[in-house]
XYZ file of C-alpha atoms in Angstrom:
462
model
C 98.035 113.078 58.771
C 99.704 112.996 62.183
C 97.818 110.979 64.800
C 98.557 110.796 68.502
C 97.571 107.140 68.749
C 96.147 104.449 66.472
C 94.547 101.340 67.963
C 94.330 98.742 65.207
C 92.707 95.355 64.633
C 90.626 95.257 67.812
C 87.052 94.158 68.444
C 85.193 97.311 69.448
C 82.477 96.768 72.052
C 79.684 99.108 73.126
C 76.576 98.493 75.212
C 74.809 97.278 72.048
C 77.334 96.530 69.309
C 80.461 94.467 68.662
C 82.526 94.916 65.499
C 86.062 94.928 64.136
C 87.659 98.314 63.641
C 90.450 100.816 64.247
C 90.462 103.919 66.424
C 92.341 107.056 65.381
C 93.104 109.502 68.192
C 94.065 113.155 67.911
C 94.467 115.755 70.696
C 93.145 113.336 73.287
C 89.889 112.759 71.380
C 88.597 109.973 69.168
C 88.999 111.336 65.637
C 87.773 108.319 63.668
C 86.357 104.833 64.105
C 86.760 102.876 60.902
C 87.595 99.600 59.212
C 89.541 101.497 56.553
C 93.245 102.324 56.738
C 93.493 106.089 57.082
C 97.279 106.008 56.881
C 99.467 108.711 58.356
C 102.017 108.688 61.154
C 101.291 108.142 64.854
C 103.184 108.801 68.039
C 101.852 105.506 69.368
C 100.406 102.485 67.587
C 98.711 99.680 69.498
C 97.951 96.351 67.862
C 94.755 95.167 69.541
C 94.493 91.898 67.612
C 92.573 89.385 69.703
C 91.553 92.056 72.222
C 88.259 93.715 73.090
C 88.296 97.517 72.857
C 85.938 98.932 75.497
C 84.972 102.505 76.354
C 87.057 103.433 79.381
C 85.770 101.688 82.496
C 85.121 103.681 85.669
C 84.598 103.283 89.396
C 82.101 105.701 90.930
C 82.775 104.889 94.601
C 86.359 105.266 95.834
C 87.718 106.292 99.245
C 91.384 107.077 98.614
C 91.987 108.346 102.200
C 93.836 111.374 100.783
C 94.064 113.350 102.977
C 93.524 111.983 106.386
C 94.953 108.456 106.460
C 98.072 108.224 104.261
C 99.160 105.044 106.034
C 96.154 103.313 104.446
C 96.137 104.848 100.982
C 96.772 107.972 98.926
C 95.603 109.158 95.521
C 98.878 108.294 93.809
C 98.496 104.640 94.750
C 94.713 104.374 94.397
C 94.847 105.760 90.846
C 97.762 103.472 89.977
C 95.631 100.581 91.213
C 92.703 101.888 89.179
C 94.792 102.042 86.001
C 96.193 98.538 86.508
C 92.600 97.400 86.991
C 91.585 98.862 83.633
C 89.847 102.004 84.910
C 90.174 105.363 83.178
C 88.051 107.455 85.578
C 87.256 107.201 89.286
C 84.857 109.175 91.499
C 86.427 110.228 94.789
C 84.214 110.191 97.873
C 83.964 113.425 99.910
C 84.652 112.280 103.486
C 88.386 113.059 103.409
C 90.258 115.822 105.207
C 89.216 118.425 104.286
C 85.729 117.028 103.738
C 84.079 118.304 100.569
C 81.342 120.285 102.312
C 81.951 123.589 100.501
C 83.668 124.954 97.407
C 86.781 125.989 99.310
C 87.401 122.414 100.412
C 86.526 121.080 96.966
C 89.126 123.348 95.384
C 91.686 122.293 98.010
C 91.064 118.627 97.257
C 91.298 119.121 93.505
C 94.619 120.913 93.999
C 95.796 118.129 96.306
C 94.733 115.203 94.124
C 95.522 116.374 90.586
C 99.339 116.017 90.716
C 98.922 112.423 91.966
C 96.247 111.280 89.495
C 97.149 108.519 87.031
C 93.558 108.553 85.704
C 90.850 111.192 85.430
C 88.653 111.789 88.450
C 85.352 113.307 89.501
C 84.417 114.469 93.002
C 81.439 113.912 95.279
C 80.053 116.536 97.660
C 79.074 115.702 101.258
C 75.746 116.525 102.939
C 75.926 117.184 106.686
C 72.595 118.960 107.168
C 72.209 122.535 108.363
C 75.974 123.351 108.488
C 76.326 123.124 104.695
C 72.738 123.526 103.546
C 73.642 126.697 101.638
C 76.782 125.175 100.107
C 75.050 122.588 97.932
C 74.179 124.816 94.970
C 77.696 126.347 94.885
C 79.180 122.836 95.047
C 77.020 121.814 92.101
C 78.207 124.814 90.136
C 81.815 124.030 91.072
C 81.514 120.587 89.487
C 80.638 117.825 91.966
C 78.928 114.833 90.354
C 76.478 114.282 93.204
C 75.973 114.418 96.947
C 76.528 111.716 99.528
C 74.694 111.410 102.828
C 75.696 108.963 105.563
C 72.255 108.237 106.974
C 72.192 107.590 110.720
C 75.808 108.505 111.481
C 77.030 111.154 113.888
C 79.546 113.616 112.421
C 82.505 115.417 113.947
C 81.473 119.078 113.716
C 85.052 120.252 113.128
C 86.356 117.714 110.579
C 83.021 116.310 109.302
C 84.401 112.795 109.692
C 82.090 109.928 110.625
C 81.725 109.038 114.298
C 81.205 105.283 114.444
C 80.525 104.927 118.167
C 78.291 107.863 118.985
C 78.310 109.108 122.588
C 75.535 111.660 123.259
C 77.701 113.292 125.947
C 80.620 113.934 123.574
C 81.429 117.464 122.434
C 82.032 118.739 118.879
C 79.559 116.218 117.501
C 76.637 116.600 115.118
C 74.214 113.908 116.345
C 72.604 111.542 113.820
C 70.022 113.613 111.977
C 66.322 113.161 112.651
C 64.033 112.213 109.775
C 62.785 115.775 109.405
C 66.349 117.030 108.996
C 67.050 114.304 106.447
C 63.909 115.276 104.547
C 65.231 118.843 104.308
C 68.494 117.504 102.837
C 66.453 115.760 100.138
C 64.679 119.052 99.426
C 67.956 120.967 99.117
C 69.661 118.367 96.898
C 66.571 118.226 94.690
C 67.120 121.930 93.941
C 70.577 121.113 92.543
C 69.314 118.470 90.120
C 72.098 116.156 91.277
C 71.792 112.717 92.815
C 71.460 112.295 96.538
C 73.281 109.045 97.282
C 72.775 107.372 100.617
C 74.559 104.886 102.822
C 71.424 102.963 103.792
C 71.713 101.420 107.245
C 69.320 102.082 110.117
C 71.681 103.087 112.914
C 68.937 103.230 115.552
C 67.815 99.686 114.802
C 71.396 98.427 114.613
C 72.214 99.906 118.021
C 69.356 97.984 119.617
C 70.172 94.734 117.827
C 73.920 95.070 118.445
C 73.359 95.424 122.178
C 71.077 92.403 122.106
C 73.599 90.251 120.209
C 76.492 91.368 122.438
C 74.530 90.348 125.541
C 74.055 86.900 123.997
C 77.835 86.592 123.515
C 77.535 85.734 119.816
C 80.594 87.433 118.302
C 80.595 85.263 115.170
C 79.973 86.467 111.622
C 76.409 85.234 111.933
C 76.092 87.385 115.043
C 77.303 90.394 113.054
C 74.566 89.759 110.475
C 71.978 89.589 113.259
C 73.206 92.960 114.500
C 73.158 94.544 111.010
C 70.374 92.616 109.230
C 68.661 93.142 105.890
C 65.988 95.058 107.772
C 68.503 97.801 108.596
C 68.953 98.483 104.881
C 65.354 97.875 103.914
C 63.833 100.377 106.361
C 66.146 103.220 105.314
C 65.596 102.506 101.619
C 61.826 102.530 102.145
C 62.009 105.912 103.872
C 64.415 107.320 101.310
C 62.165 106.312 98.412
C 59.215 108.001 100.117
C 61.268 111.163 100.658
C 62.433 111.120 97.032
C 58.876 110.762 95.753
C 57.750 113.755 97.798
C 60.699 116.039 97.051
C 61.382 115.069 93.420
C 64.945 114.224 94.423
C 67.013 111.899 92.260
C 67.834 109.107 94.714
C 70.749 106.674 94.365
C 71.186 103.767 96.796
C 74.854 103.065 97.471
C 76.421 99.587 97.859
C 73.188 97.586 97.886
C 73.606 94.348 99.819
C 70.076 93.111 100.584
C 67.571 91.351 98.360
C 64.722 93.501 99.673
C 66.357 96.641 98.292
C 66.353 95.212 94.764
C 62.584 94.738 94.970
C 61.990 98.199 96.454
C 64.083 99.966 93.827
C 62.578 97.914 91.013
C 59.062 98.808 92.138
C 59.896 102.519 92.332
C 61.453 102.414 88.859
C 58.327 100.772 87.419
C 56.323 103.642 88.921
C 58.507 106.031 86.962
C 60.621 107.543 89.725
C 64.310 108.443 89.073
C 65.660 106.025 91.662
C 68.814 104.038 90.946
C 71.118 101.644 92.757
C 74.611 100.221 92.719
C 76.268 97.166 94.189
C 79.850 95.945 94.654
C 81.897 92.860 93.772
C 82.188 91.766 97.401
C 78.394 91.319 97.490
C 78.367 89.566 94.114
C 81.277 87.150 94.545
C 81.302 86.455 98.298
C 78.587 85.496 100.789
C 78.363 84.564 104.479
C 79.410 80.983 103.734
C 82.864 82.245 102.698
C 83.723 83.714 106.089
C 85.355 80.516 107.335
C 87.769 80.657 104.392
C 88.320 84.421 104.035
C 87.887 85.635 107.611
C 87.846 89.267 108.805
C 89.242 90.580 105.504
C 85.675 90.386 104.157
C 84.213 92.661 106.839
C 82.513 95.628 105.161
C 79.516 97.837 105.959
C 76.854 97.070 105.026
C 77.992 93.499 105.664
C 78.200 90.764 103.063
C 75.035 88.751 103.509
C 73.498 85.495 102.291
C 73.499 83.506 99.068
C 69.896 84.479 98.367
C 70.891 88.149 98.587
C 73.805 87.512 96.230
C 71.532 85.803 93.697
C 69.001 88.631 93.902
C 71.727 91.207 93.190
C 72.742 89.385 90.004
C 69.066 89.268 89.066
C 68.884 93.030 89.688
C 71.804 93.604 87.323
C 70.304 91.435 84.612
C 66.912 93.145 84.945
C 68.496 96.631 84.764
C 67.329 97.510 88.286
C 70.922 97.903 89.472
C 72.541 100.506 87.232
C 76.200 100.034 88.037
C 78.797 98.029 89.903
C 81.534 99.907 91.775
C 84.195 98.986 94.312
C 83.550 101.032 97.483
C 87.351 100.972 97.740
C 87.945 101.585 101.471
C 91.459 100.516 102.489
C 92.672 99.771 106.013
C 96.071 98.572 107.157
C 96.683 94.874 107.686
C 97.369 95.631 111.353
C 93.968 97.258 111.754
C 92.314 94.213 110.216
C 94.241 91.816 112.453
C 91.901 91.496 115.404
C 88.538 90.310 116.640
C 85.803 90.513 114.009
C 83.619 92.904 115.972
C 86.500 95.256 116.822
C 88.240 95.745 113.472
C 87.172 98.422 110.953
C 84.968 97.643 107.963
C 86.326 98.044 104.436
C 88.780 96.639 101.917
C 90.634 97.479 98.724
C 88.605 97.103 95.551
C 89.520 99.589 92.850
C 92.082 97.259 91.224
C 89.932 94.119 91.294
C 86.562 95.620 90.245
C 86.902 95.255 86.480
C 88.807 91.936 86.440
C 86.125 90.303 88.586
C 83.330 91.624 86.385
C 85.173 90.541 83.227
C 85.447 87.071 84.755
C 81.673 87.211 85.302
C 81.293 87.682 81.540
C 83.336 84.551 80.900
C 81.254 82.664 83.463
C 78.029 83.721 81.727
C 76.639 85.805 84.591
C 76.477 88.919 82.394
C 77.246 89.727 78.761
C 80.137 91.823 77.511
C 77.578 94.500 76.596
C 76.261 94.546 80.173
C 79.823 94.949 81.394
C 80.161 98.082 79.254
C 76.814 99.356 80.538
C 77.548 98.715 84.210
C 81.119 99.986 84.339
C 81.096 102.695 81.682
C 77.984 103.890 79.895
C 75.446 103.806 82.735
C 77.592 105.665 85.295
C 78.612 108.258 82.699
C 74.967 108.911 81.831
C 73.762 108.852 85.428
C 76.290 111.435 86.588
C 76.190 113.733 83.568
C 79.539 112.787 81.987
C 78.190 111.111 78.847
C 79.286 111.075 76.045
C 82.582 112.738 77.045
C 83.138 109.654 79.196
C 81.541 106.235 78.866
C 81.355 106.078 75.080
C 83.328 105.347 71.940
C 82.198 108.198 69.723
C 84.021 110.599 67.448
C 84.861 113.795 69.328
C 84.783 112.296 72.824
C 87.656 111.633 75.225
C 89.789 108.745 73.989
C 89.353 106.732 77.195
C 89.782 103.076 76.310
C 90.220 99.788 78.151
C 91.761 96.889 76.207
C 90.787 93.465 77.503
C 92.173 90.012 76.822
C 89.175 87.773 77.491
C 91.274 84.602 77.428
C 94.118 85.572 79.737
C 94.043 83.905 83.137
C 95.179 85.569 86.339
C 95.275 84.860 90.060
C 94.559 87.834 92.310
C 97.336 88.109 94.894
C 97.129 90.626 97.698
C 100.874 91.290 97.690
C 100.665 92.385 94.040
C 97.991 95.025 94.588
C 99.152 98.566 93.816
C 97.356 100.163 96.770
C 99.313 100.918 99.933
C 96.886 98.613 101.712
C 96.800 94.978 100.647
C 93.526 94.085 102.369
C 91.196 92.184 100.047
C 88.630 89.404 100.225
C 89.765 88.170 96.806
C 93.295 86.960 97.557
C 93.782 83.712 95.621
C 90.760 84.158 93.339
C 91.445 82.721 89.880
C 89.880 84.706 87.071
C 89.727 84.642 83.290
C 89.779 87.937 81.417
C 92.191 90.751 82.225
C 92.577 94.432 81.272
C 95.882 94.598 79.389
C 95.957 98.315 78.578
C 94.412 101.443 80.056
C 94.337 104.495 77.802
C 93.324 107.893 79.185
C 92.610 110.651 76.657
C 94.691 108.771 74.100
C 97.721 108.144 76.295
C 98.572 104.657 77.544
C 98.823 104.639 81.334
C 98.994 100.881 81.912
C 100.284 98.150 79.636
C 100.421 94.463 80.580
C 99.956 95.231 84.251
C 102.660 97.910 84.428
C 102.228 101.656 84.901
C 104.124 103.309 82.018
C 103.295 106.998 82.488
C 103.642 109.583 85.205
C 100.454 111.135 86.649
C 98.518 113.309 84.209
C 94.899 112.706 85.242
C 92.585 115.680 85.579
C 89.425 116.716 87.383
C 86.297 116.053 85.329
C 83.184 118.227 85.644
C 79.723 117.038 84.631
């Protein structure tokens, strides 16, 4: 028998099981999982002795800035970073240029991104209200995994890019949508059967509080948290849950940062509603007390909050209220981040450090290795309709595999990141547990921290 790839002597890990075994791969698919020697020749043989063999890890929340801001990032570099970080699939966010508001733009982005992709990728669609109300069903049919809505933000009516400092007198602007308009978005997305995923910050409240804090002259990190408090997230999440209950929409709360959201989502789940949530490493591994050490590199929106929020997020993961952890990879240049806290943009690199940080959390006892598989592989694949093609180790599925050395130690260094941007809150973090090989559809993309293949990733449809 001729095999494409044999992975031998590893410890295979799923969300429930852990056992010794070999994987035999043919035509990009898992052909056998066995403890027996099937023999035959292979184009590639990997000895995984001492390593954990995980179903390919994924990141469901990536802003690669391609197109629009190539000085910050592009898909070639973001997917290299993903592969080095042990990821086999990423989900690209829709607010690029062109924004994924219709099938024409979706097709243009797929054509743009595919030749640069070192790993497989899925695409989000963008909701902007009335202008693309009739495009949501066609976008679903064309293969988006879900729909994103930036609650409370104004939108450029020509490019559909976010307008961060809304001026009501400006032209070519879609003003922040009123609640009734948002409710209609929930109704339309519900018809597609896909998730409606929201950036949950109350822009109206934040405008009032920001003006108040600015008048006080408090331009510290604590001042920023007063301007964008937990209440800004909590009030939007409350409204969104109510809308979801009334429209039968499948609601997903993006980048949860506040303890109150964990309780709200948990309560809705107990009532039987299909409401899910995600969080990010910067909320799990950093809190407001770290600002003195890390500085403006840790500025993200929603902002990193307090230790009690951080502890509640870990509790949410361990109680299965939070379904997945993702990066919200949002690069900016070092020059853009070099300024006053309140003036610089929010966002950092994260796609390369997502899995290593969560693997370290396993070694520190915060989660189990099975929870790692659930959070970064199985749960997202199931939630977005990719399972079992992605997110599993089953015969007949894509041979997406992440090999992990749980004992290897590593120091995260910003200058070694594979993104164009080197902005991270985790520079100098010492971790234990490192992805040492990334295998996409049977082909090794990364080995021992080095990219060893040219781009061959492809667009994945639910």
